[in-house]
Amino acid sequence: MLNIIVCVKAVPDPKEACNIQIDPATKTLMRCDVPLVVNPLDKNAMEAALKLKEKMDAKITVLSMGPPEAGNIVKECLALGADQGILLSDPAFAGADAYATAYTLAKSVEHVGSFDLILCGMASSDGSTEWVGPEMGTFLNIPVVTMVKEIVEIGDEWWKVKAGFETGFRLVRVKLPAVFTVTRELNAPRALSFSGIIKARKKEITRWGIDELGVPEESVGIKGSPTIVSKLDSKESKRAVEVISGTREEKAEYIVRKLADEGVI
Amino acid sequence: METNGPVWVIAEQMDCRLLAVSLQLIGQARKLADRLETSVEAVLMGDNMDLQPQQLIAAGADRVYVGNAPDLADYQPELYTELVVNLAKARQPEIVLIGSTAMGRELAPLVAASLKTGLTAHCIDLVLDENNILEARIPAYGGLLSIICPEKRPQMATVAAGVFSIPEPDETRTGEVVRMEIPEHLPGRIQTLEIIQEESEGVPLESANIVVAGGAGAGDLEGWNIIAALAKTLNAALGSTRPAVDEGWTDLETMIGQSGKMVAPELYIGVGLSGELQHMVGIRNAKVMVAVNNDPKSPVFEQVDYGIVDDCREFVPVLIEKIKEYKEKQVTC
Ligand SMILES: Cc1cc2nc3c(=O)[nH]c(=O)nc-3n(C[C@H](O)[C@H](O)[C@H](O)COP(=O)(O)OP(=O)(O)OC[C@H]3O[C@@H](n4cnc5c(N)ncnc54)[C@H](O)[C@@H]3O)c2cc1C
């Protein structure tokens, strides 16, 4: 049986586009209540796991580190067809950079036990470092392929995948267990089904904190993070805009003339 | 012996050609190293790497470590990581810079985690603070965030092509070229079998004189195609913001900004996008900038030279007509 672990992150809904801004007076973050959703690329990771499960005997475990509310997105993955859901939630995990996040996830994977394939989205929509998958693989001492856009061949031990590479791709042969981070091109994530939601009601979410993982407090969260934010400077260069008025035709004519005068068209 | 460890650049070649970003990073590494009173070292892996080390030296490197072997011709994750990590343990660099290329985005975290240190993603500036700690700047929360790695070493960062400029080569500079030992037993859990580069459609972003970028305001694929048609009419490269990529209207390759491409065309036309800093840092060096947005209060209008408040789906087709008329006149007279 193929044991698949899918790492998912709860992110503020990118479509709600209420950007977190800095209060210029108090220099604190002004958050607004944007609902948490599954990070878009993690949906592709989840879909890849479901597709594999359709093809072969497989078990899907979903792993998410986040605030208690992130339980909702784990539930969503259970409704999509995951067999087991684990939420890593502990105040000690808060403020983790990519390194501490990858470390905590790696420790949790070890705690899950047997695994063959770990799937992550290539990047998260709110952090976007792309480091969590490869750093987790390093901590687990297993090979990593980032930007997987096609699974070409499934072997017993050796798999072949296509990974994005500049304007083309890289064909990679990799031995499982391994970590893949996936891109949007890999698949089209399915929608939730009503029957899935009903079935998921019976599935329990496992909750682990620092005690269950048995890791020292200095190695997780903000304490375990080598990088920190040192300061925030205000936005740089502004330009003096000329807003063009008139009818649609007039505006179009005017801008074409202006650009011609500037010598750029 | 220098008191500070060297400033490192992990250089990259494709089909034996050094990437521009590697030379750009050497230029910036030189500035940092001069302040730190230390040397610049480059690490280069590939096959037939005979002339490339001198190019890195002419750009400002003092020492180039070269891994030269047929097995290293293409990026090999395990082998490259092992070579870099072992050398880093021996040389103890203070700073390690890597290009935000497909290779760099994978190799950098593999190396950082192996060295148990921090890594800042896709920086748009690198400066030293008053304690000579590296401040890696990234756009966030409507401003520029400085990320530091105060204790762990090396301090690592990835940087996209085009953030720094290529230094003027100084062919009279001399430096040392050191051959790296290649292990006899190659690590065997992962292999790059081949790397295929496809001709991208249309005008490439990096070299385009005109860039037309579309954003979430396109609304749907139909709206997106109108923006793409504008790019075609102007013989421009088509760029995008992240929502357009997320919607599947265009490929990641077209994304401009912090985690995408950095470009500096003569003309930039941003259509249906809000001027988020993560996008705008990728285009800040454009000569003339135009925005089309239906919201007169959109922050994009503070960052361009010409603003047009209108629904892009209605306005852009009219603009295309006017451009065609203008171009026809150009040909006839
Ligand atoms: C760490 C990190 C890295 C990131 N890196 C990048 C990056 O490299 N590149 C990037 O682009 N983004 C990046 N982002 C995302 C970025 O923060 C913004 O979310 C994104 O740039 C916004 O894209 P947009 O302007 O198209 O969409 P929105 O912000 O949603 O703006 C859409 C605009 O279209 C206008 N509009 C709507 N309808 C119409 C219409 N009919 N006609 C005209 N105008 C209309 C609206 O008024 C609005 O201003 C990153 C985010 C993070 C957290």
XYZ file of C-alpha atoms and ligand atoms in Angstrom:
651
model
C 0.000 0.000 0.000
C 1.158 3.500 -0.846
C 1.136 5.750 2.202
C 0.658 9.325 1.045
C 0.971 12.355 3.271
C -0.431 15.622 1.951
C 0.677 18.810 3.680
C -1.908 21.570 3.483
C -1.857 25.115 4.776
C -4.783 27.288 5.781
C -4.366 30.696 4.146
C -6.530 33.819 4.099
C -8.779 33.474 1.039
C -6.719 35.002 -1.805
C -9.963 35.898 -3.587
C -11.168 38.036 -0.695
C -8.133 40.237 -1.301
C -8.373 42.112 1.963
C -4.687 42.770 2.196
C -3.059 42.974 5.552
C -1.676 46.482 5.833
C 0.531 48.221 8.336
C -1.078 50.894 10.424
C 1.204 53.855 9.661
C 0.687 55.369 13.111
C 1.090 52.351 15.375
C 3.271 50.200 13.051
C 1.148 47.187 13.848
C -0.514 44.829 11.424
C -4.101 45.634 10.610
C -5.747 42.297 10.015
C -9.242 41.846 8.827
C -11.450 38.823 9.057
C -10.738 36.944 5.867
C -11.934 33.322 5.962
C -9.240 30.623 5.926
C -9.174 28.349 2.898
C -6.943 25.552 1.603
C -3.887 27.120 -0.048
C -4.616 26.918 -3.822
C -1.589 24.794 -4.772
C -2.224 22.400 -1.863
C -5.495 21.550 -3.579
C -3.430 20.265 -6.489
C -1.371 18.192 -4.031
C -4.590 16.791 -2.557
C -5.960 16.043 -6.029
C -2.747 14.220 -6.965
C -3.158 12.015 -3.880
C -6.790 11.259 -4.748
C -5.835 10.372 -8.331
C -3.174 7.960 -7.060
C -5.676 6.403 -4.695
C -8.008 5.778 -7.625
C -5.223 3.879 -9.361
C -3.775 1.840 -6.533
C -4.114 0.761 -2.964
C -3.284 3.920 -1.044
C -3.915 5.693 2.220
C -4.047 9.475 2.386
C -3.078 11.331 5.556
C -3.560 15.092 5.621
C -1.215 17.116 7.778
C -1.697 20.781 8.562
C 0.025 23.129 10.956
C -2.016 26.141 11.903
C -4.390 27.775 14.350
C -7.292 25.703 15.761
C -9.586 27.156 13.050
C -7.450 25.383 10.441
C -9.325 22.254 11.527
C -11.925 23.308 8.948
C -9.570 22.875 6.049
C -8.435 19.476 7.342
C -12.122 18.565 7.480
C -12.483 19.735 3.890
C -9.658 17.400 2.826
C -11.340 14.523 4.668
C -14.516 15.312 2.731
C -12.520 15.197 -0.494
C -11.443 11.675 0.374
C -8.473 11.738 2.745
C -8.459 8.818 5.190
C -6.902 10.575 8.135
C -6.513 14.205 9.168
C -3.978 15.626 11.588
C -3.910 19.211 12.802
C -0.704 20.461 14.379
C -1.803 23.242 16.608
C 0.014 24.618 19.620
C 0.819 28.159 20.739
C 4.471 27.041 20.709
C 4.273 26.542 16.913
C 3.252 30.161 16.276
C 5.507 32.547 14.398
C 7.403 29.776 12.591
C 9.399 30.682 9.486
C 9.749 28.180 6.626
C 12.595 26.391 8.395
C 10.716 25.841 11.675
C 7.562 24.915 9.768
C 9.440 22.318 7.732
C 11.058 20.978 10.897
C 7.723 20.644 12.706
C 6.119 18.953 9.709
C 9.079 16.569 9.377
C 8.806 15.594 13.042
C 5.078 15.018 12.574
C 5.683 12.854 9.515
C 8.052 10.736 11.599
C 5.335 10.546 14.229
C 2.792 9.346 11.641
C 5.132 6.478 10.954
C 5.307 4.843 7.567
C 5.122 7.009 4.472
C 6.077 6.641 0.823
C 5.165 9.931 -0.744
C 4.780 13.405 0.725
C 2.925 15.914 -1.425
C 2.939 19.681 -0.897
C 1.889 22.662 -2.982
C 4.869 24.392 -4.558
C 4.223 27.575 -2.574
C 1.639 29.146 -0.316
C -0.341 32.161 -1.426
C 0.483 34.139 1.714
C 4.115 33.261 2.364
C 5.296 32.096 -1.012
C 8.833 31.050 -0.073
C 8.611 27.565 -1.673
C 10.964 26.290 1.037
C 8.737 24.107 3.209
C 8.644 21.009 0.964
C 12.371 20.808 0.180
C 13.445 21.654 3.734
C 11.104 19.013 5.138
C 12.599 16.458 2.741
C 16.072 17.408 3.916
C 15.114 16.970 7.583
C 13.662 13.548 6.732
C 16.749 12.726 4.644
C 14.723 11.785 1.567
C 14.907 13.097 -2.012
C 12.827 16.063 -3.130
C 11.433 17.140 -6.483
C 9.997 20.651 -6.624
C 7.531 21.963 -9.213
C 6.240 18.553 -10.263
C 3.851 19.060 -13.156
C 3.369 15.514 -14.393
C 3.778 12.029 -12.973
C 5.155 10.128 -15.939
C 5.801 6.668 -14.581
C 4.870 4.892 -11.369
C 7.204 2.075 -10.425
C 7.566 -0.041 -7.327
C 10.349 2.067 -5.947
C 11.444 4.352 -8.760
C 9.094 6.957 -10.178
C 9.553 9.287 -13.122
C 8.203 12.830 -12.994
C 8.348 16.001 -15.031
C 9.250 19.108 -13.077
C 8.959 22.681 -14.319
C 12.314 24.113 -15.360
C 12.526 27.649 -16.751
C 10.790 27.555 -20.159
C 10.557 23.773 -20.256
C 10.861 20.837 -17.949
C 13.250 18.496 -16.185
C 12.666 14.764 -16.397
C 13.558 13.252 -13.038
C 13.925 9.683 -11.845
C 13.411 9.453 -8.116
C 13.331 6.715 -5.517
C 10.538 6.681 -2.963
C 10.069 7.716 -0.188
C 10.260 11.258 -1.530
C 8.756 14.723 -1.282
C 7.091 16.269 -4.336
C 5.974 19.877 -4.444
C 3.371 20.321 -7.156
C 2.271 23.033 -9.574
C -1.127 23.963 -10.927
C -0.390 22.197 -14.224
C -0.411 18.782 -12.521
C -4.200 18.451 -12.404
C -7.539 20.186 -11.969
C -8.671 19.845 -8.351
C -12.140 18.340 -7.935
C -14.964 20.059 -6.102
C -16.396 18.820 -2.814
C -19.233 16.341 -3.174
C -22.247 16.173 -0.929
C -21.658 12.494 -0.131
C -18.045 13.268 0.733
C -19.151 15.897 3.217
C -21.556 13.417 4.832
C -18.871 10.727 5.063
C -16.364 13.168 6.541
C -18.705 13.875 9.449
C -17.735 10.522 10.893
C -14.007 11.057 10.443
C -12.184 12.463 13.446
C -9.376 14.997 13.241
C -6.308 14.073 15.286
C -4.802 17.060 17.096
C -1.135 17.104 18.007
C 0.770 19.687 19.977
C 4.361 19.973 21.095
C 3.925 17.218 23.732
C 2.763 14.624 21.208
C 5.705 15.417 18.915
C 8.185 15.336 21.788
C 10.331 18.122 20.351
C 12.068 20.826 22.379
C 10.311 24.177 22.478
C 13.427 25.956 21.114
C 13.138 24.023 17.858
C 9.630 25.117 16.842
C 7.663 28.299 16.292
C 9.369 31.652 16.497
C 12.109 30.237 18.759
C 13.060 27.629 16.192
C 13.101 30.136 13.330
C 16.527 31.272 12.108
C 15.031 34.258 10.259
C 13.139 37.151 11.797
C 11.601 40.375 10.538
C 13.802 43.274 11.571
C 11.838 46.220 10.232
C 9.293 47.516 7.789
C 9.942 50.540 5.591
C 7.188 52.335 3.782
C 6.571 51.927 0.092
C 9.156 53.213 -2.329
C 9.002 55.262 -5.520
C 5.794 56.872 -6.604
C 5.143 58.465 -9.971
C 3.146 61.602 -10.766
C 0.182 60.251 -12.646
C -1.731 62.024 -15.369
C -5.266 60.664 -15.292
C -6.713 60.854 -18.774
C -10.300 62.018 -19.106
C -12.829 62.088 -21.897
C -14.919 59.590 -23.773
C -13.556 56.099 -24.356
C -12.498 57.073 -27.887
C -10.854 60.274 -26.689
C -8.960 58.524 -23.939
C -7.673 55.876 -26.327
C -6.660 58.445 -28.933
C -4.937 60.608 -26.341
C -2.883 57.812 -24.811
C -1.776 56.551 -28.228
C -0.605 60.072 -29.105
C 1.188 60.451 -25.780
C 2.980 57.121 -26.147
C 3.968 57.989 -29.690
C 5.371 61.321 -28.443
C 7.314 59.477 -25.767
C 8.705 57.294 -28.538
C 7.696 54.031 -26.903
C 5.267 52.637 -29.497
C 43.199 34.973 6.792
C 40.091 37.105 6.564
C 38.234 37.569 9.819
C 34.873 37.312 8.126
C 33.903 34.297 6.098
C 33.621 34.899 2.345
C 30.509 36.062 0.522
C 29.370 33.245 -1.717
C 27.472 33.091 -4.964
C 26.215 29.749 -6.213
C 26.629 30.362 -9.937
C 24.576 28.565 -12.556
C 25.106 27.570 -16.148
C 22.721 26.209 -18.696
C 24.135 24.471 -21.769
C 27.532 25.736 -20.595
C 26.473 29.391 -20.617
C 26.649 31.308 -17.359
C 23.301 32.797 -16.432
C 23.091 36.574 -16.219
C 21.760 36.350 -12.671
C 25.024 34.722 -11.540
C 27.044 37.711 -12.753
C 24.512 40.112 -11.256
C 24.893 38.391 -7.895
C 28.690 38.528 -8.108
C 28.354 42.303 -8.555
C 26.243 42.632 -5.415
C 28.393 40.135 -3.498
C 31.420 42.316 -4.313
C 29.767 45.322 -2.677
C 28.855 43.328 0.431
C 32.298 41.734 0.644
C 34.079 45.080 0.360
C 32.073 46.353 3.337
C 32.809 43.182 5.262
C 36.474 43.298 4.194
C 36.284 39.768 2.921
C 36.439 37.930 -0.389
C 33.858 36.886 -2.969
C 33.784 33.222 -3.815
C 31.716 31.596 -6.521
C 30.754 27.954 -6.750
C 30.099 26.658 -10.249
C 29.091 23.158 -11.260
C 28.864 21.867 -14.817
C 30.792 20.196 -17.593
C 33.443 21.843 -19.763
C 33.615 24.773 -17.377
C 36.922 26.153 -18.672
C 36.209 29.754 -19.597
C 33.308 30.508 -17.253
C 35.420 30.897 -14.076
C 37.315 33.801 -15.668
C 33.988 35.480 -16.448
C 33.050 35.254 -12.775
C 36.442 36.664 -11.777
C 36.107 39.546 -14.251
C 32.733 40.316 -12.648
C 34.282 40.509 -9.172
C 34.930 37.019 -7.777
C 38.242 36.399 -5.986
C 38.030 32.642 -6.002
C 35.946 30.224 -8.044
C 35.315 26.657 -6.963
C 34.593 24.593 -10.039
C 32.968 21.202 -10.120
C 33.749 20.030 -13.630
C 32.449 16.620 -14.678
C 30.034 15.085 -17.194
C 27.819 14.041 -14.266
C 27.453 17.687 -13.315
C 26.425 18.964 -16.769
C 22.770 19.199 -15.737
C 21.497 20.197 -12.319
C 21.575 17.074 -10.113
C 19.854 17.804 -6.796
C 21.619 15.340 -4.522
C 25.078 15.737 -5.973
C 24.941 19.531 -6.218
C 23.633 19.759 -2.652
C 26.322 17.471 -1.320
C 29.122 19.376 -3.050
C 27.868 22.776 -1.934
C 27.166 21.680 1.631
C 30.571 20.036 2.098
C 32.392 23.019 0.693
C 30.326 25.422 2.800
C 31.232 23.479 5.921
C 34.901 23.872 5.021
C 34.810 27.514 3.878
C 32.258 28.855 6.404
C 30.784 31.579 4.179
C 29.148 34.513 5.919
C 26.571 34.993 3.151
C 25.336 32.704 0.353
C 23.415 34.165 -2.609
C 21.563 32.054 -5.167
C 19.514 33.065 -8.214
C 15.735 32.559 -7.989
C 15.873 30.216 -10.966
C 14.251 26.792 -11.185
C 17.510 25.304 -9.947
C 18.130 27.955 -7.298
C 14.626 27.658 -5.883
C 15.222 23.974 -5.231
C 18.918 23.920 -4.381
C 18.775 26.868 -1.961
C 16.358 25.263 0.539
C 18.125 21.882 0.244
C 21.413 23.573 1.156
C 19.921 25.848 3.828
C 18.203 23.014 5.675
C 21.349 20.862 5.455
C 23.383 23.706 6.967
C 20.612 24.337 9.522
C 20.341 27.996 8.631
C 17.775 30.554 7.445
C 16.963 31.449 3.854
C 15.091 34.510 2.612
C 13.074 34.056 -0.552
C 13.108 36.227 -3.653
C 14.687 39.392 -2.268
C 14.610 42.677 -4.107
C 17.500 44.262 -2.212
C 20.401 43.154 -0.012
C 22.114 45.569 2.364
C 24.209 45.358 5.534
C 22.877 46.916 8.719
C 24.969 48.815 11.273
C 26.093 45.499 12.802
C 27.054 44.126 9.381
C 24.108 41.755 9.405
C 22.490 41.102 6.045
C 19.094 42.704 5.601
C 17.244 40.882 2.858
C 14.380 43.074 1.657
C 11.096 41.736 0.381
C 7.872 43.541 -0.461
C 5.101 42.823 2.036
C 2.224 44.504 3.802
C 2.368 47.446 1.409
C 5.990 48.218 2.312
C 9.459 46.729 2.271
C 10.155 44.139 4.936
C 13.723 43.449 6.076
C 14.410 39.848 7.016
C 17.537 39.017 8.978
C 19.166 35.808 10.140
C 20.864 37.109 13.270
C 22.542 33.987 14.640
C 22.768 31.103 12.185
C 25.380 31.124 9.417
C 25.557 31.413 6.519
C 22.920 34.055 5.885
C 21.210 32.887 2.717
C 18.993 34.571 0.152
C 17.618 33.963 -3.324
C 17.363 36.827 -5.821
C 15.655 36.947 -9.210
C 17.379 37.868 -12.452
C 17.184 41.591 -13.103
C 17.168 42.792 -9.489
C 20.836 43.791 -9.727
C 22.670 44.793 -12.880
C 25.582 42.953 -14.454
C 28.851 44.605 -13.411
C 31.160 45.938 -16.107
C 33.643 43.076 -16.663
C 37.241 43.856 -15.715
C 39.361 41.448 -17.742
C 42.488 42.486 -15.853
C 41.148 41.127 -12.540
C 42.831 37.981 -11.366
C 41.534 35.299 -9.100
C 42.053 31.748 -8.074
C 40.284 28.785 -9.666
C 39.989 25.758 -7.393
C 38.811 22.383 -8.632
C 36.265 20.616 -6.464
C 36.652 16.931 -5.708
C 33.815 14.938 -7.207
C 32.869 11.945 -5.040
C 33.478 8.592 -6.688
C 30.244 7.148 -5.433
C 27.509 9.327 -6.787
C 24.476 9.693 -4.544
C 21.809 7.480 -5.977
C 18.279 8.365 -4.934
C 17.445 10.956 -7.561
C 18.652 11.758 -11.061
C 17.886 14.441 -13.576
C 17.552 12.430 -16.790
C 17.215 15.400 -19.092
C 16.321 19.050 -19.227
C 14.226 20.173 -22.175
C 13.721 23.839 -22.975
C 10.755 24.744 -25.124
C 10.492 27.813 -27.324
C 8.036 30.026 -25.503
C 5.233 31.506 -27.556
C 5.230 35.199 -28.353
C 7.749 37.805 -27.290
C 9.913 36.810 -24.294
C 9.320 39.042 -21.258
C 12.969 39.578 -20.408
C 13.910 41.231 -23.677
C 10.631 42.919 -24.620
C 10.477 46.655 -25.311
C 6.813 46.691 -24.414
C 5.077 44.662 -21.720
C 1.311 44.422 -21.377
C 0.368 42.855 -18.048
C -3.087 41.678 -17.103
C -4.560 41.050 -13.670
C -7.605 39.788 -11.830
C -9.654 42.600 -13.384
C -9.743 40.656 -16.669
C -12.622 38.831 -15.002
C -12.523 35.652 -17.067
C -10.687 33.985 -19.929
C -12.567 36.074 -22.466
C -11.463 39.249 -20.715
C -7.945 37.873 -20.538
C -7.900 37.240 -24.285
C -8.710 40.900 -24.880
C -5.597 41.857 -22.899
C -3.568 39.242 -24.787
C -4.816 40.779 -28.048
C -3.530 44.191 -26.917
C -0.109 42.639 -26.327
C -0.184 41.146 -29.803
C -1.177 44.419 -31.437
C 1.767 46.173 -29.799
C 4.118 43.260 -30.475
C 4.561 43.245 -26.718
C 5.305 40.494 -24.239
C 2.326 39.410 -22.166
C 2.827 39.610 -18.413
C 0.538 38.760 -15.529
C -0.195 39.038 -11.831
C -0.650 36.045 -9.589
C -4.451 35.850 -9.664
C -4.302 35.517 -13.469
C -1.946 32.567 -13.054
C -4.087 31.065 -10.287
C -7.149 31.296 -12.517
C -5.311 29.383 -15.214
C -5.612 32.153 -17.825
C -1.853 32.157 -18.303
C 1.312 30.288 -17.295
C 3.484 30.971 -14.274
C 6.216 31.913 -16.750
C 4.400 35.185 -17.474
C 4.117 36.335 -13.856
C 5.880 39.599 -13.093
C 7.005 40.505 -9.611
C 8.796 39.391 -6.510
C 8.234 35.688 -7.061
C 8.119 36.014 -10.838
C 10.140 37.964 -13.390
C 11.839 41.335 -13.021
C 11.637 43.350 -16.240
C 12.513 46.863 -17.368
C 10.783 47.629 -20.692
C 10.391 50.999 -22.412
C 6.636 50.784 -21.947
C 4.487 48.934 -19.433
C 0.705 48.813 -19.632
C -0.935 47.257 -16.575
C -4.546 46.271 -17.180
C -7.021 45.326 -14.447
C -4.436 45.068 -11.709
C -4.287 46.841 -8.388
C -0.622 47.818 -8.129
C 0.284 45.475 -5.276
C 3.938 45.977 -4.423
C 4.760 42.292 -4.961
C 3.857 42.792 -8.607
C 5.129 46.355 -9.031
C 8.684 45.622 -7.824
C 9.046 43.534 -10.964
C 8.383 46.500 -13.213
C 9.653 49.499 -11.248
C 12.404 50.274 -13.759
C 10.097 50.599 -16.750
C 10.486 53.894 -18.577
C 6.850 54.790 -19.224
C 4.009 53.203 -17.263
C 0.291 53.157 -18.006
C -2.544 51.620 -15.966
C -6.110 50.797 -16.894
C -8.362 50.188 -13.907
C -12.047 50.815 -13.274
C -11.474 51.977 -9.718
C -10.301 55.616 -9.618
C -8.985 55.034 -6.081
C -6.828 52.047 -7.035
C -3.294 52.322 -5.626
C -1.966 51.476 -9.091
C -2.625 55.092 -10.084
C 0.035 56.302 -7.649
C 2.669 54.228 -9.389
C 2.252 54.970 -13.108
C 2.702 57.911 -15.480
C -0.667 57.672 -17.231
C -3.909 56.431 -15.756
C -7.111 55.464 -17.514
C -10.155 54.902 -15.338
C -12.362 52.523 -17.268
C -13.613 48.980 -17.575
C -10.751 47.214 -19.313
C -13.059 44.875 -21.194
C -14.690 47.868 -22.860
C -11.706 50.144 -23.148
C -9.013 47.792 -24.410
C -10.801 46.875 -27.690
C -11.106 50.607 -28.460
C -7.442 51.092 -27.609
C -6.486 48.234 -29.930
C -8.357 49.948 -32.783
C -6.644 53.273 -32.131
C -3.233 51.622 -32.058
C -3.948 49.861 -35.348
C -5.018 53.174 -36.902
C -1.827 54.791 -35.651
C 0.330 51.970 -36.981
C -1.321 52.080 -40.391
C -0.599 55.800 -40.642
C 3.014 55.073 -39.776
C 3.363 52.725 -42.712
C 1.652 54.875 -45.333
C 3.368 58.203 -44.738
C 4.988 36.482 -0.659
C 4.126 36.881 -1.825
C 4.706 36.971 -3.084
C 3.936 37.393 -4.178
N 4.530 37.499 -5.399
C 3.822 37.998 -6.431
C 4.433 38.204 -7.729
O 5.612 37.924 -7.945
N 3.673 38.727 -8.702
C 2.347 39.066 -8.515
O 1.712 39.566 -9.456
N 1.758 38.853 -7.341
C 2.452 38.345 -6.292
N 1.822 38.164 -5.091
C 0.390 38.469 -4.999
C 0.142 39.971 -4.799
O 0.219 40.263 -3.424
C -1.252 40.409 -5.265
O -2.212 39.568 -4.688
C -1.424 40.375 -6.769
O -0.354 41.013 -7.422
C -2.710 41.076 -7.118
O -3.008 40.874 -8.471
P -4.061 41.787 -9.216
O -3.628 43.197 -9.127
O -4.242 41.219 -10.573
O -5.419 41.503 -8.442
P -6.276 42.415 -7.475
O -5.451 42.965 -6.389
O -7.479 41.647 -7.155
O -6.658 43.640 -8.399
C -7.529 43.584 -9.468
C -7.736 45.007 -9.936
O -8.528 45.000 -11.121
C -9.463 46.053 -11.065
N -10.584 45.656 -11.894
C -11.581 44.779 -11.611
N -12.409 44.664 -12.649
C -11.961 45.487 -13.605
C -12.393 45.818 -14.920
N -13.482 45.250 -15.462
N -11.689 46.728 -15.611
C -10.591 47.303 -15.085
N -10.120 47.020 -13.868
C -10.802 46.127 -13.126
C -9.793 46.227 -9.616
O -10.197 47.553 -9.367
C -8.466 45.886 -8.934
O -7.709 47.059 -8.723
C 2.569 37.708 -4.000
C 2.005 37.593 -2.733
C 2.754 37.176 -1.658
C 2.121 37.063 -0.313
